Amino acid sequence: AREARGVPQIQWASIAEAHQKISENELSCILVGGIGFEPMKPRGQLVYSQSRLTTSVPTLESLL
């Protein structure tokens, strides 16, 4: 059997705090946060996935 690690009280405290804030804030602010799910754009210029591309896709002509 595996032993539990960490301090579970901290997790329960976070859940309890979120339940208290539901009446104070909109539910979407509690679940998502201020920025959202996707990472912010690097330097505010490119879409994140485009900035991660390191190589170009070869064309059929370049392979022949």
Coordinates of C-alpha atoms in Angstrom, one line a residue:
A1 CA 0.0 0.0 0.0
R2 CA 1.1 3.5 -0.8
E3 CA 1.4 6.2 1.9
A4 CA -0.3 9.5 1.5
R5 CA 2.2 12.4 1.1
G6 CA 1.9 16.1 1.7
V7 CA -0.4 18.0 3.9
P8 CA -4.1 17.4 2.9
Q9 CA -5.3 20.1 5.3
I10 CA -4.0 22.7 2.9
Q11 CA -6.1 21.3 0.0
W12 CA -9.2 21.2 2.2
A13 CA -8.5 24.8 3.3
S14 CA -8.4 25.9 -0.3
I15 CA -11.7 24.2 -1.1
A16 CA -13.3 25.7 2.0
E17 CA -12.1 29.2 1.0
A18 CA -13.4 28.7 -2.6
H19 CA -16.8 27.7 -1.2
Q20 CA -16.9 30.9 0.9
K21 CA -16.0 33.1 -2.1
I22 CA -18.8 31.7 -4.3
S23 CA -21.3 34.1 -2.7
E24 CA -18.8 37.0 -3.0
N25 CA -17.5 36.5 -6.6
E26 CA -18.7 35.1 -9.9
L27 CA -18.1 31.4 -10.2
S28 CA -16.0 31.8 -13.4
C29 CA -13.5 33.9 -11.5
I30 CA -13.0 31.3 -8.9
L31 CA -12.7 28.4 -11.3
V32 CA -10.6 30.0 -14.0
G33 CA -8.8 32.9 -12.5
G34 CA -8.0 36.3 -14.1
I35 CA -6.1 35.2 -17.2
G36 CA -7.7 32.0 -18.4
F37 CA -6.7 28.5 -19.5
E38 CA -4.2 29.3 -22.2
P39 CA -0.7 30.7 -21.6
M40 CA -0.3 34.4 -22.3
K41 CA 1.2 35.3 -25.6
P42 CA 5.0 35.7 -25.5
R43 CA 5.8 39.4 -25.8
G44 CA 2.2 40.0 -26.9
Q45 CA 2.9 39.3 -30.5
L46 CA 2.4 35.7 -31.7
V47 CA -0.1 33.0 -31.0
Y48 CA 1.6 30.7 -28.4
S49 CA 1.6 27.6 -30.6
Q50 CA 3.2 29.4 -33.5
S51 CA 6.0 30.7 -31.4
R52 CA 6.8 27.1 -30.3
L53 CA 7.5 26.0 -33.8
T54 CA 11.2 25.3 -34.3
T55 CA 11.3 23.9 -37.8
S56 CA 9.3 24.3 -41.0
V57 CA 7.4 21.4 -42.5
P58 CA 9.2 20.1 -45.6
T59 CA 7.4 20.3 -49.0
L60 CA 7.1 17.4 -51.3
E61 CA 9.5 19.1 -53.8
S62 CA 12.2 19.5 -51.2
L63 CA 12.0 15.8 -50.4
L64 CA 12.5 14.6 -54.0

